[in-house]
Amino acid sequence: MDGARKKLTYRVRQLPHHVDKLHVVTLLARLGLGPVENIRVLSLSCSLSHWERQPTKTSTVEFERAPTLLSNNKTEWILLVAGHNGLQQNIIIDTHFLDFTPLNDVAPAAHAFDCFAISGLASHPFGSWKHRSDDSSFMWLRDRLPRDLPQVRTILYGYDTKLVMSESFQTIDDLALSLIAKLKSIGRSLITSKPAIFLAHSLGGIVLKRALMILANGSDLDRMILSGIDGIIFFGVPNKGMHISHLRSMVEGQPNQALVESLGLDSEYLSTIDDQFSGIALSTNIRIVFAFETMRTQTTRQLSPSGAWSRTGPYEVLVDRASATRSQSNVHDILPINENHSDMVKFAEDDTNYKGIMGYLYELCKTDEGLDWGEEGVFDASESDEDISPPQESLGSEEDESQAWTLAAGTYESWIHAAIDQVHDTSLGGDLTRNPGSRAVLSNEQRKLVQYIENLQKMMRSLHAEEAESRYHEIDPAYPTTYQWVFEKLDFSQWLRAGRGVYWISGKPGSGKSTLMKTIVESSQTSKILQEWHKTRPPQKAYRSCRTPNQRRNNGKTAELTYTYLGGDSHSKIIETDCVSFQMSASFFFHDRGTHSQKSLEGLFSSILYQILAQAEFLCKMVLSIYLKEKGPRQFPWPLRLLETSIERVLEQKEQPVNIQLFLDALDEYDGPKEVIVNFIRRVAQLPEQSTTQIRVCFSSRPWQVFVDCFDNCPGFKIHEHTSHDIWNYVGGKMMQTSSLKQLYVSSPEMQGHRQMNDLIYEVIHRAQGVFLWVNLVMGELERASLQPVSHEQLMKVLSLLPTDLEQLYERIVDRLSDHDRLDAYIMLEIALRSEERLLLQDFSLAFACARCGTLAQCQREFESNVSSLPSMDASRHRLMDRCGGLVEVLNWSLEPQALSPKPLVQFMHQSVKEYVSRLEFQQQVLQDNQFLIAGNGYTFLSKFYLAKLQLQPPYNIPQLKQLLSKCITYAYMSESTTGLSQRGFLDSLLDSGFDVLSRIQGWDTAVPQHSLISFTATANLRVYMAEKLRTTPIKALDPTQVLLHQIAEATKRDRFVDENVLSPPFQWDYSGMGELLLYHGAVRDTVRKGLTPFQRIFSECTQGSSNGAHSSYSGSYLQEGTFADSKPPTSGPGPVELHTRISPAELRLAQTLLDHGQDPNTQITCRPREGVALAQCKALHLACRDLTAMLLRLGADVNALNDSGQTPLDIVVLGTRPTLADYEIAVLLCRKGGCVTSEAHKLVPKFVSCVESLTDNVDSCLRKVPLLRKKRRFWRRSRS
């Protein structure tokens, strides 16, 4: 072979972030790798390391002649140059290309997708994609794809699967877990990551499928990786196995023989993976394209018994079409490639096969046309569409704008009592707020005050969620005499007294952080020291509007105020006052094992807002104005946007100086991107010193990197470094309280027993490393050991054998489970893990009993036996503790201490246990070789239980019925999307009549009751089940009245029959895949029910208008660019994240699906925004958000269509009250397609442009010359019907 063919491609890593290709050539030449003309730099891009402050760069390089330095047989060389010539890191050169290799950079503004390429068995991560040529360096992923798709960053993934002389015994599961770990290391689990496309060849496709199966069954962060994948192209992937006879001889007797055998023809293992993965891909909207080879491949054979292997064997079809594709696949997603198995991914520069693949990549990576949306992903707080200026509307009603009450300042409760006393007529007696009839004798101002009080009480009730406080009450109090050091020996007291900003208490899992935080919150010393902080803050300037400004009360005491008149009107004056600061505190304890309100941003904001308002009435009226403007949420939780606006109003108030101390526990248990909670703390704790409101935050968390990066320089301490004395007291006390241990050491000679006990305690402290939870578990082990005759030396041996790591201790507990109990333990732990709320012990027992049931009839027998002979709570608790080895506990907790009987709740005994059970390899560890014996996971078990409960014991109460339906929908969907299995046998056993009870819920279509099960499966988005049914049953037989498209159109308005307090994943409500499935199998797109087609039904409750409508931009103050909080509508391509109030993301996607299937974009829409409002007629373009506007225009929508008020779509945008960037983008789309305005809007175009100029520097020129619509157009007439 000539020298050109042997030319290698090298990868150079850890290059300085500022270098370009020329610098790389110069640097490598200076390092002795040859003259400049010997070096060719073919790519240079930033590394993918998520934690690098300044990302280094990675390059691919070729040398005309191999440098002497790289001429040995190694595959990696480290050049020790750190600290020389300004280089901060050593430079690494390799030829193995393991791990990730980025091949190009994309400008942040244009970056829309990441494309990952995974090579196959015994192939080189780079060379397997490189064209076979003697004189070419062409590699299409590096040299062609970035040109054709400039918005896509291309990344190689390399892993070691060599066959000959391999000592590796890794399995497909091992390779999959490694891929997952690497994806996490580059930030793919972050919500800011770009959508991904995967290209996988041969074994790489099997590894990828297994990895995505594991992710689907993993944690929320794991599923975040899965939800970020838009499509996959499989090249010759052996879904059903491949020809391996030539490979067997290569690996015979080697550790990797099992890996090769698992790829054989008709492999049951591969078929199981393929079936489950296909279900997962279908339920999560991942488009799959199958490419298969149409040429035989020359196999390998050994040239001599001890010689090398070469491709000189017979020709074989390694992966045939049946194995490389799926029979149920869309024919348009199957591509033959006329090459052999190896060369099918090695494209030449103008390869026809490459053009076929590019057609699919264009479809997968399509973005909005014709507009550059700029870099910003979300607005800063300054660009928010929310009005956070001081309220102007009345506190008692929306009409009165001047009324202000001058009552005593103080707590909310004391203020309410004082206000009621003021309006009471002593001659009447009674409570006027509860006796509306007696209001006739009140003056107008008294009636307004009564109305104000009632509104205030409604608002406070709607903010208060008792369950959010339950975590605080569940934390055990500190052991006597422990944790006193926090006030005595550290700088904590000094910070409480006069510090600012943030105080961070960090610690290992189980080190007692929550107990310490509860001690701090409850301690009288904390209150006493905080009063000193209150006194040390000098008087502050405050600005307020009032009628009698000469007096103000603070904490019940009258204080004379000095003020300066600054202006105002005839009703009020704006004054500047010197005020003593108002002191208050609030706390929140995150609880990942608890309900949504205990671990979400909404729960945090609601709780601290309620606590703050309860301590200061004058802040209540500021938030009340927002509450009334939004027509008042009836109950918790408030929308996140409303909570953020309310907190901003408190932060920016100028009426009175306020000191707020926040205590936040377990930030690591916040159920969302940790960057969000970090931004919130930084926002509130870094207010300017002159700000009227000052907030300090004391929080606890594990020392995770995201917290270290932001708070490492803040005052604080590591709790596990200070608890040795506390552990000594705790262990000594426990030993004296345990009769068996006490007898062992007390019965010994006095000095010897005392010394031995101290030795044992010292060893426990030494091994505990400050982790109280470990101590608690170990004391249980020692207590059980001491129940048998045992010596001190034997106890010390038991202690020495216990692992010091918590997870290893949990593994020991699981390993000790009997084979008979392992499946029971797995089911119980899965139920505890997957339940979105802590279950009552009775419900937990029923869910466990239903887990193995295959039909409703079997569940009914379990319900009857449990109801008629429910075991005692002690027996149920004993069985649970025995099966799970103590990893799960039962709490006898009730929100109402006066209740006659406690409510036993089931939860993990600690957050670290939940994390251990959440590990990707836990199933294999607990079930061992029987992990495929049970189909499903905790979601499956819970869905069976709740569906059985809906059919057998439906509640009569409508709110409870909606909540139960929500759980059925959520867990049934999650079961499908995490396992890929349909539960068809169980679902088919459900009774159609069992769904009749749902007719009491508005929006549930029961016009055809015999199809209620199908209606439920469509609403629950069970695409795997629906696809299986449609393979055997025609759509006309399954849905003869064509109700299903209407049902999913109704389901997009999820609040209609779903209780949103029940958690559900954000992607559950994307019905586009279900719509696509139904339309593909022949559902009629334009069928009319109740006067509407499915497309019209989507828009039937929309409203027209911009800024406060569909084009409003979400602008969370505490969110980093590109991230958003718990309720997260996914984005499509770069640009502002939109939260549409007129059309939701689910409605948008379903509308796009209907349009893709031929829906007329000019269909007349009749909408009624709410009851009592007249019907309005328009076109979809009048209601569209940015993405839908682009699609409608692309499909030929009339850009100047008129609604029944004679307005064009551009009129709707221009006439909005406060334009946002989203409005601007829609206006540009309309203008570029010839959009015009009518005379009414034409006058306001300059004002619209002026407002837009404050949001962006580059205003499109088309907006400066918007044409006037002069042609007479016929107005729409309302339908007489």
mmCIF file of C-alpha atoms in Angstrom, residues 121-122 161-168 244-262 300 302 309:
data_model
loop_
_atom_site.group_PDB
_atom_site.id
_atom_site.type_symbol
_atom_site.label_atom_id
_atom_site.label_comp_id
_atom_site.label_asym_id
_atom_site.label_seq_id
_atom_site.Cartn_x
_atom_site.Cartn_y
_atom_site.Cartn_z
ATOM 1 C CA LEU A 121 -18.286 -2.902 15.803
ATOM 2 C CA ALA A 122 -14.476 -2.989 15.518
ATOM 3 C CA THR A 161 -14.892 -2.413 20.437
ATOM 4 C CA LYS A 162 -11.844 -3.979 18.884
ATOM 5 C CA LEU A 163 -12.149 -7.725 18.396
ATOM 6 C CA VAL A 164 -8.719 -9.276 17.944
ATOM 7 C CA MET A 165 -6.700 -9.817 21.123
ATOM 8 C CA SER A 166 -9.190 -7.917 23.226
ATOM 9 C CA GLU A 167 -9.260 -8.314 26.998
ATOM 10 C CA SER A 168 -12.504 -6.378 27.365
ATOM 11 C CA ILE A 244 -21.396 -13.383 12.697
ATOM 12 C CA SER A 245 -19.828 -16.717 11.714
ATOM 13 C CA HIS A 246 -16.676 -14.958 10.504
ATOM 14 C CA LEU A 247 -16.464 -13.042 13.784
ATOM 15 C CA ARG A 248 -16.770 -16.065 16.063
ATOM 16 C CA SER A 249 -13.355 -17.361 15.066
ATOM 17 C CA MET A 250 -11.837 -13.946 15.784
ATOM 18 C CA VAL A 251 -13.076 -13.833 19.400
ATOM 19 C CA GLU A 252 -13.177 -17.506 20.345
ATOM 20 C CA GLY A 253 -11.996 -17.888 23.920
ATOM 21 C CA GLN A 254 -11.711 -14.143 24.446
ATOM 22 C CA PRO A 255 -13.645 -12.106 27.078
ATOM 23 C CA ASN A 256 -15.543 -10.278 24.314
ATOM 24 C CA GLN A 257 -17.022 -13.462 22.853
ATOM 25 C CA ALA A 258 -20.320 -12.892 24.688
ATOM 26 C CA LEU A 259 -20.684 -9.449 23.075
ATOM 27 C CA VAL A 260 -20.316 -10.888 19.585
ATOM 28 C CA GLU A 261 -22.681 -13.803 20.323
ATOM 29 C CA SER A 262 -25.390 -11.359 21.438
ATOM 30 C CA THR A 300 -12.417 -11.603 7.253
ATOM 31 C CA GLN A 302 -6.883 -15.268 9.357
ATOM 32 C CA TRP A 309 -6.728 -11.002 9.800
#
